[in-house]
Phi, psi and omega in degrees: 000312178230132176253327177230160179214114168260128190247133179228152177264125175290136180295141180295340181285346180256125179264115181302135182221111184297318180298319179294324179294317178299316180297319180294321179293318179297329181281349181232043178296144181296132174234126181303158180303139172285180186303319182245020180265120185285331184209148177215143180219143179184175185272142174233166181294126180301331181283349181081011182265131178301134178063020177280174179297138181276348177229126177250132176249113183230115179062032180083004178250140183254128184240134176226175177213119176269131176254128177242125178240136180224138173288141182244117177241113177301138180302326180294326179291317178297317180297319180298320179293321178296317180299320178298317180294321181294319179297321180295317180295318180295323179293325183280323188252343182081009178222153179279146178297143177281180184299314181295321181293323178294327177296316177296324178294326178296315178299319180294319180296318179297319180297321179292324187273339184306316181300338181263356188284151171285164177237151172239143180238146176224127176259130182246106174296138181233137185227123175249126176251091187296323182292324180272350180069040183234148172238127179238139181230129177274087182220150181273349181212156179291336179298318177292319180297327179302323181294321177298311184294321178298317181293320177294321180295321179293325187267339185244120180297127176080002182293133175201162178234162179233152178291151173263128178248139173234156183295327179248134171292144180306319180298321178295314180295315182297320177297317179298318179296318180293320178296319179296320181290334183267001179276123183274146174302138180091355179279358184092206182292148176291157176305150184303325183277356181290142180224126176290125180294146178302151184299333184281352180242139171239146179273130181268214192239018178237138183200152173229130179239136180231145175276134181280354183276187185294339180292329180053032181293146185231137173236128180239136175244131178231124181052048186226140176302138182252355179268055185240161177296329180296314178297316179300319181297318179301316182292317180294336176277358174113353178289144183244139177292129176252340176213140178212128179279131182227160171232134180256119174055023182067017186240325183226126174255150181196170174247123178268133179256169180294340176270009182062040173259138177265124180237160177053045180292134180218130177271126190274170180303138179102337181295324184266000186299324183266016178239092187303328185273359181298139178087352178287159176275167174074205186298319181299317180295318179297313181300318181294314180298319180295318181295319179295310184298309182292322181296319180285312186291330181289343173267331179291318187302309179296328176295322178294317179298320177296322180296335179264023175093359179095149177285137183227147176288147179305136177093351183263353181263159176253128180284124176202179182295333183248003179218088182238145181292141175244114180263124178293152179303145172067092181267334178221150179300139180239153177290150180302139180288154177295131188251132173258142184269110183203143176278346184288332182216075176301150188296338183265005179254000000 
Protein backbone atom coordinates (compact mmCIF):
# COMPACT_ATOMS: atom_id res chain seq x y z
CA UNK A 1 0.00 0.00 0.00
CA UNK A 2 2.79 2.44 0.95
CA UNK A 3 6.48 2.16 0.05
CA UNK A 4 7.59 5.67 1.06
CA UNK A 5 6.07 8.19 3.42
CA UNK A 6 6.44 11.97 3.48
CA UNK A 7 4.62 13.27 6.55
CA UNK A 8 3.02 16.70 6.93
CA UNK A 9 0.98 18.36 9.67
CA UNK A 10 -2.41 19.73 8.62
CA UNK A 11 -2.85 23.33 9.72
CA UNK A 12 -5.24 23.74 12.63
CA UNK A 13 -7.00 26.48 10.67
CA UNK A 14 -8.29 23.93 8.14
CA UNK A 15 -11.20 21.73 9.19
CA UNK A 16 -11.22 18.38 7.31
CA UNK A 17 -14.44 17.82 5.37
CA UNK A 18 -14.91 14.53 3.52
CA UNK A 19 -17.68 15.85 1.27
CA UNK A 20 -15.55 18.83 0.25
CA UNK A 21 -12.63 16.51 -0.48
CA UNK A 22 -14.79 14.30 -2.70
CA UNK A 23 -16.05 17.36 -4.56
CA UNK A 24 -12.51 18.68 -5.05
CA UNK A 25 -11.27 15.33 -6.33
CA UNK A 26 -14.16 15.01 -8.78
CA UNK A 27 -13.34 18.45 -10.14
CA UNK A 28 -9.71 17.47 -10.79
CA UNK A 29 -10.09 14.00 -12.30
CA UNK A 30 -7.08 12.78 -14.22
CA UNK A 31 -7.14 13.40 -17.98
CA UNK A 32 -4.32 11.95 -20.12
CA UNK A 33 -1.95 14.34 -21.87
CA UNK A 34 -3.21 15.94 -25.04
CA UNK A 35 -1.23 15.80 -28.26
CA UNK A 36 1.02 18.75 -27.39
CA UNK A 37 0.63 18.68 -23.60
CA UNK A 38 3.91 17.73 -21.86
CA UNK A 39 2.45 16.79 -18.45
CA UNK A 40 -0.92 16.14 -16.82
CA UNK A 41 -1.92 15.39 -13.23
CA UNK A 42 -5.23 14.51 -11.60
CA UNK A 43 -7.02 12.11 -9.27
CA UNK A 44 -7.83 8.48 -10.10
CA UNK A 45 -9.71 5.82 -8.12
CA UNK A 46 -7.44 4.40 -5.37
CA UNK A 47 -8.91 0.92 -5.96
CA UNK A 48 -7.83 1.05 -9.59
CA UNK A 49 -11.39 0.59 -10.81
CA UNK A 50 -12.56 2.62 -13.79
CA UNK A 51 -15.13 5.24 -12.78
CA UNK A 52 -14.67 4.27 -9.11
CA UNK A 53 -14.79 6.65 -6.18
CA UNK A 54 -11.84 9.05 -6.11
CA UNK A 55 -11.81 9.18 -2.30
CA UNK A 56 -12.02 6.09 -0.08
CA UNK A 57 -12.83 6.38 3.62
CA UNK A 58 -11.63 3.32 5.55
CA UNK A 59 -11.55 3.25 9.32
CA UNK A 60 -11.65 7.04 9.52
CA UNK A 61 -8.74 7.42 7.10
CA UNK A 62 -9.15 9.05 3.68
CA UNK A 63 -7.26 7.60 0.73
CA UNK A 64 -6.69 9.14 -2.70
CA UNK A 65 -4.34 8.53 -5.62
CA UNK A 66 -2.75 11.19 -7.79
CA UNK A 67 -1.84 10.16 -11.34
CA UNK A 68 0.96 12.05 -13.09
CA UNK A 69 1.55 11.50 -16.79
CA UNK A 70 4.44 13.03 -18.72
CA UNK A 71 5.48 12.93 -22.34
CA UNK A 72 9.01 11.59 -22.78
CA UNK A 73 11.24 13.03 -25.47
CA UNK A 74 14.85 11.74 -25.51
CA UNK A 75 17.30 14.62 -25.60
CA UNK A 76 19.11 13.05 -28.54
CA UNK A 77 15.91 13.09 -30.62
CA UNK A 78 15.27 16.76 -29.87
CA UNK A 79 18.89 17.65 -30.67
CA UNK A 80 18.73 15.82 -33.99
CA UNK A 81 15.63 17.77 -34.96
CA UNK A 82 17.27 21.07 -33.95
CA UNK A 83 20.34 20.22 -36.04
CA UNK A 84 18.11 19.51 -39.05
CA UNK A 85 16.39 22.87 -38.64
CA UNK A 86 19.73 24.65 -38.19
CA UNK A 87 21.16 23.10 -41.35
CA UNK A 88 18.11 24.22 -43.34
CA UNK A 89 18.42 27.79 -42.04
CA UNK A 90 22.13 27.88 -42.81
CA UNK A 91 21.50 26.57 -46.33
CA UNK A 92 18.81 29.22 -46.93
CA UNK A 93 20.54 32.23 -45.32
CA UNK A 94 24.22 31.35 -45.43
CA UNK A 95 24.65 31.83 -41.69
CA UNK A 96 24.36 29.64 -38.62
CA UNK A 97 21.51 30.29 -36.14
CA UNK A 98 22.49 32.23 -33.03
CA UNK A 99 22.01 31.14 -29.43
CA UNK A 100 18.61 32.80 -29.04
CA UNK A 101 17.40 31.37 -32.34
CA UNK A 102 18.48 27.86 -31.34
CA UNK A 103 16.50 28.22 -28.11
CA UNK A 104 13.40 29.07 -30.13
CA UNK A 105 14.16 26.13 -32.39
CA UNK A 106 14.28 23.82 -29.37
CA UNK A 107 10.79 24.92 -28.29
CA UNK A 108 9.54 24.41 -31.83
CA UNK A 109 11.18 20.97 -32.07
CA UNK A 110 9.59 19.82 -28.82
CA UNK A 111 6.19 21.05 -29.95
CA UNK A 112 6.52 19.15 -33.23
CA UNK A 113 7.70 15.94 -31.55
CA UNK A 114 5.30 15.84 -28.59
CA UNK A 115 2.42 14.20 -30.48
CA UNK A 116 4.76 11.27 -31.31
CA UNK A 117 6.26 10.98 -27.81
CA UNK A 118 5.77 8.08 -25.45
CA UNK A 119 4.22 8.74 -22.04
CA UNK A 120 5.13 7.63 -18.53
CA UNK A 121 2.69 7.46 -15.66
CA UNK A 122 3.24 7.54 -11.92
CA UNK A 123 0.55 6.95 -9.29
CA UNK A 124 1.05 8.61 -5.90
CA UNK A 125 -1.00 7.21 -2.98
CA UNK A 126 -2.22 9.97 -0.65
CA UNK A 127 -3.47 9.43 2.90
CA UNK A 128 -5.22 11.97 5.12
CA UNK A 129 -5.71 11.12 8.80
CA UNK A 130 -8.21 13.80 9.88
CA UNK A 131 -8.36 12.83 13.55
CA UNK A 132 -4.59 12.91 13.89
CA UNK A 133 -4.24 16.02 11.69
CA UNK A 134 -1.73 14.41 9.34
CA UNK A 135 -1.18 14.23 5.59
CA UNK A 136 0.98 11.42 4.22
CA UNK A 137 2.19 11.06 0.63
CA UNK A 138 3.86 8.01 -0.88
CA UNK A 139 6.46 9.82 -2.97
CA UNK A 140 10.20 9.45 -3.41
CA UNK A 141 10.80 13.21 -3.60
CA UNK A 142 9.31 16.45 -2.35
CA UNK A 143 8.90 17.62 -5.96
CA UNK A 144 6.25 14.93 -6.52
CA UNK A 145 4.64 15.72 -3.16
CA UNK A 146 4.42 19.39 -4.18
CA UNK A 147 2.03 18.43 -6.98
CA UNK A 148 -0.27 16.68 -4.52
CA UNK A 149 -0.29 19.64 -2.14
CA UNK A 150 -0.79 22.15 -4.94
CA UNK A 151 -3.81 20.24 -6.24
CA UNK A 152 -5.31 19.94 -2.74
CA UNK A 153 -4.74 23.65 -2.13
CA UNK A 154 -6.49 24.60 -5.36
CA UNK A 155 -9.50 22.40 -4.64
CA UNK A 156 -10.03 22.83 -0.90
CA UNK A 157 -10.84 26.22 0.59
CA UNK A 158 -8.44 27.05 3.40
CA UNK A 159 -6.31 23.93 2.97
CA UNK A 160 -2.74 24.36 4.22
CA UNK A 161 -0.01 22.40 5.92
CA UNK A 162 2.59 23.22 8.54
CA UNK A 163 6.11 21.90 9.07
CA UNK A 164 6.74 19.28 11.70
CA UNK A 165 9.48 20.18 14.15
CA UNK A 166 11.23 17.75 16.49
CA UNK A 167 13.70 18.46 19.27
CA UNK A 168 16.32 16.25 17.63
CA UNK A 169 17.26 16.33 13.99
CA UNK A 170 17.05 12.80 12.53
CA UNK A 171 20.78 12.80 11.70
CA UNK A 172 21.61 13.74 15.30
CA UNK A 173 19.36 11.04 16.73
CA UNK A 174 20.61 8.38 14.30
CA UNK A 175 24.23 9.21 15.14
CA UNK A 176 23.44 8.96 18.85
CA UNK A 177 21.74 5.58 18.43
CA UNK A 178 24.68 4.20 16.45
CA UNK A 179 27.20 5.47 19.01
CA UNK A 180 25.24 3.87 21.85
CA UNK A 181 25.09 0.57 19.99
CA UNK A 182 28.83 0.59 19.31
CA UNK A 183 29.81 1.24 22.95
CA UNK A 184 31.23 -1.92 24.49
CA UNK A 185 30.59 -3.00 28.12
CA UNK A 186 33.51 -2.02 30.33
CA UNK A 187 34.49 0.98 28.20
CA UNK A 188 33.22 3.33 30.84
CA UNK A 189 30.67 6.02 30.12
CA UNK A 190 29.14 6.22 26.67
CA UNK A 191 30.17 9.12 24.42
CA UNK A 192 28.35 12.33 25.26
CA UNK A 193 26.52 12.27 21.93
CA UNK A 194 25.32 8.66 22.39
CA UNK A 195 21.57 8.16 22.73
CA UNK A 196 19.89 4.90 23.69
CA UNK A 197 17.31 4.09 20.99
CA UNK A 198 13.72 3.77 22.23
CA UNK A 199 12.66 0.23 23.09
CA UNK A 200 10.09 0.16 20.28
CA UNK A 201 12.80 0.61 17.62
CA UNK A 202 15.65 -1.70 16.70
CA UNK A 203 18.55 -0.80 14.42
CA UNK A 204 18.89 -3.05 11.39
CA UNK A 205 21.87 -3.59 9.10
CA UNK A 206 21.73 -0.83 6.47
CA UNK A 207 23.16 2.65 6.89
CA UNK A 208 24.61 5.56 4.94
CA UNK A 209 27.10 8.03 6.41
CA UNK A 210 28.20 11.26 4.71
CA UNK A 211 30.86 13.81 5.50
CA UNK A 212 29.49 17.38 5.70
CA UNK A 213 32.73 18.93 4.46
CA UNK A 214 33.81 19.64 0.91
CA UNK A 215 34.99 16.05 0.41
CA UNK A 216 31.37 14.80 0.54
CA UNK A 217 32.75 11.32 1.18
CA UNK A 218 30.14 8.60 1.61
CA UNK A 219 30.21 5.24 3.41
CA UNK A 220 27.39 2.78 2.86
CA UNK A 221 26.70 -0.41 4.81
CA UNK A 222 24.33 -3.04 3.41
CA UNK A 223 23.36 -6.14 5.41
CA UNK A 224 26.27 -5.35 7.73
CA UNK A 225 26.50 -5.12 11.55
CA UNK A 226 26.40 -1.49 12.65
CA UNK A 227 27.48 -1.92 16.28
CA UNK A 228 31.14 -1.84 15.31
CA UNK A 229 34.17 0.28 16.12
CA UNK A 230 34.43 1.17 12.43
CA UNK A 231 30.97 2.78 12.37
CA UNK A 232 31.69 4.57 15.63
CA UNK A 233 34.99 5.88 14.22
CA UNK A 234 33.28 7.28 11.11
CA UNK A 235 30.79 9.19 13.28
CA UNK A 236 33.45 10.50 15.64
CA UNK A 237 35.39 11.73 12.59
CA UNK A 238 32.40 13.84 11.61
CA UNK A 239 30.35 11.74 9.20
CA UNK A 240 26.61 12.01 9.76
CA UNK A 241 24.00 9.32 9.17
CA UNK A 242 21.74 10.22 6.25
CA UNK A 243 19.89 6.88 6.11
CA UNK A 244 19.37 4.21 8.73
CA UNK A 245 17.33 1.00 8.55
CA UNK A 246 15.02 0.52 11.54
CA UNK A 247 12.29 -1.85 12.67
CA UNK A 248 9.35 -0.71 14.76
CA UNK A 249 7.89 -3.14 17.31
CA UNK A 250 8.96 -6.08 15.18
CA UNK A 251 6.11 -5.21 12.81
CA UNK A 252 7.27 -2.60 10.30
CA UNK A 253 10.74 -2.12 8.84
CA UNK A 254 11.78 1.06 7.03
CA UNK A 255 14.71 3.33 6.25
CA UNK A 256 14.73 6.71 8.01
CA UNK A 257 16.39 9.58 6.14
CA UNK A 258 17.92 12.79 7.44
CA UNK A 259 14.84 14.65 6.11
CA UNK A 260 12.62 12.37 8.28
CA UNK A 261 11.24 10.56 5.24
CA UNK A 262 10.34 6.89 5.61
CA UNK A 263 11.53 4.76 2.68
CA UNK A 264 11.37 1.05 1.81
CA UNK A 265 8.44 0.46 4.16
CA UNK A 266 7.74 -3.24 4.67
CA UNK A 267 5.16 -4.95 6.88
CA UNK A 268 6.74 -7.95 8.53
CA UNK A 269 5.48 -11.48 9.10
CA UNK A 270 2.67 -11.64 11.60
CA UNK A 271 1.17 -8.24 10.84
CA UNK A 272 -1.53 -9.77 8.62
CA UNK A 273 -2.22 -12.85 10.73
CA UNK A 274 -5.22 -11.34 12.49
CA UNK A 275 -6.72 -9.94 9.28
CA UNK A 276 -8.58 -12.80 7.52
CA UNK A 277 -9.26 -10.83 4.36
CA UNK A 278 -5.63 -9.78 3.88
CA UNK A 279 -4.22 -10.84 0.55
CA UNK A 280 -7.61 -11.29 -1.14
CA UNK A 281 -8.32 -9.76 -4.48
CA UNK A 282 -10.85 -7.02 -5.14
CA UNK A 283 -12.53 -4.82 -2.57
CA UNK A 284 -11.86 -7.09 0.41
CA UNK A 285 -8.16 -7.14 -0.35
CA UNK A 286 -7.96 -3.36 -0.79
CA UNK A 287 -9.86 -2.70 2.44
CA UNK A 288 -7.68 -5.14 4.37
CA UNK A 289 -4.43 -3.76 2.99
CA UNK A 290 -5.55 -0.20 3.69
CA UNK A 291 -6.62 -1.06 7.24
CA UNK A 292 -3.30 -2.79 7.96
CA UNK A 293 -1.14 -0.02 6.47
CA UNK A 294 -2.94 2.89 8.09
CA UNK A 295 -3.44 1.04 11.38
CA UNK A 296 0.23 0.19 11.78
CA UNK A 297 1.74 3.42 10.45
CA UNK A 298 -0.57 5.71 12.43
CA UNK A 299 0.92 4.15 15.59
CA UNK A 300 4.48 4.17 14.27
CA UNK A 301 4.53 7.89 13.44
CA UNK A 302 4.00 9.24 17.01
CA UNK A 303 6.57 6.75 18.33
CA UNK A 304 9.05 8.06 15.75
CA UNK A 305 8.35 11.66 16.73
CA UNK A 306 8.87 10.74 20.39
CA UNK A 307 12.15 9.03 19.47
CA UNK A 308 13.29 12.32 17.94
CA UNK A 309 12.61 14.21 21.16
CA UNK A 310 8.93 14.91 20.52
CA UNK A 311 7.09 17.23 18.18
CA UNK A 312 7.51 20.88 19.11
CA UNK A 313 5.93 24.09 18.01
CA UNK A 314 8.26 26.49 16.17
CA UNK A 315 10.21 28.68 18.57
CA UNK A 316 9.89 26.33 21.55
CA UNK A 317 13.08 24.39 20.97
CA UNK A 318 16.60 25.35 21.95
CA UNK A 319 19.23 25.14 19.24
CA UNK A 320 22.18 23.00 20.29
CA UNK A 321 24.29 20.15 19.02
CA UNK A 322 21.80 17.63 20.38
CA UNK A 323 18.58 19.57 20.01
CA UNK A 324 18.05 21.03 16.58
CA UNK A 325 14.80 21.75 14.78
CA UNK A 326 13.83 19.36 12.06
CA UNK A 327 11.61 20.88 9.42
CA UNK A 328 9.66 18.45 7.32
CA UNK A 329 9.89 18.94 3.54
CA UNK A 330 7.50 21.41 1.97
CA UNK A 331 6.23 23.98 4.44
CA UNK A 332 3.90 25.84 2.12
CA UNK A 333 2.19 24.91 -1.12
CA UNK A 334 4.24 25.80 -4.15
CA UNK A 335 3.35 26.36 -7.75
CA UNK A 336 4.30 23.50 -10.04
CA UNK A 337 7.87 23.75 -11.24
CA UNK A 338 8.61 24.43 -14.86
CA UNK A 339 8.96 21.06 -16.54
CA UNK A 340 11.35 20.12 -19.29
CA UNK A 341 10.41 17.22 -21.51
CA UNK A 342 13.24 14.68 -21.48
CA UNK A 343 13.69 10.96 -21.12
CA UNK A 344 16.98 11.49 -19.33
CA UNK A 345 15.37 12.64 -16.10
CA UNK A 346 11.72 11.65 -15.68
CA UNK A 347 10.13 13.58 -12.80
CA UNK A 348 9.65 10.51 -10.62
CA UNK A 349 13.28 9.37 -10.76
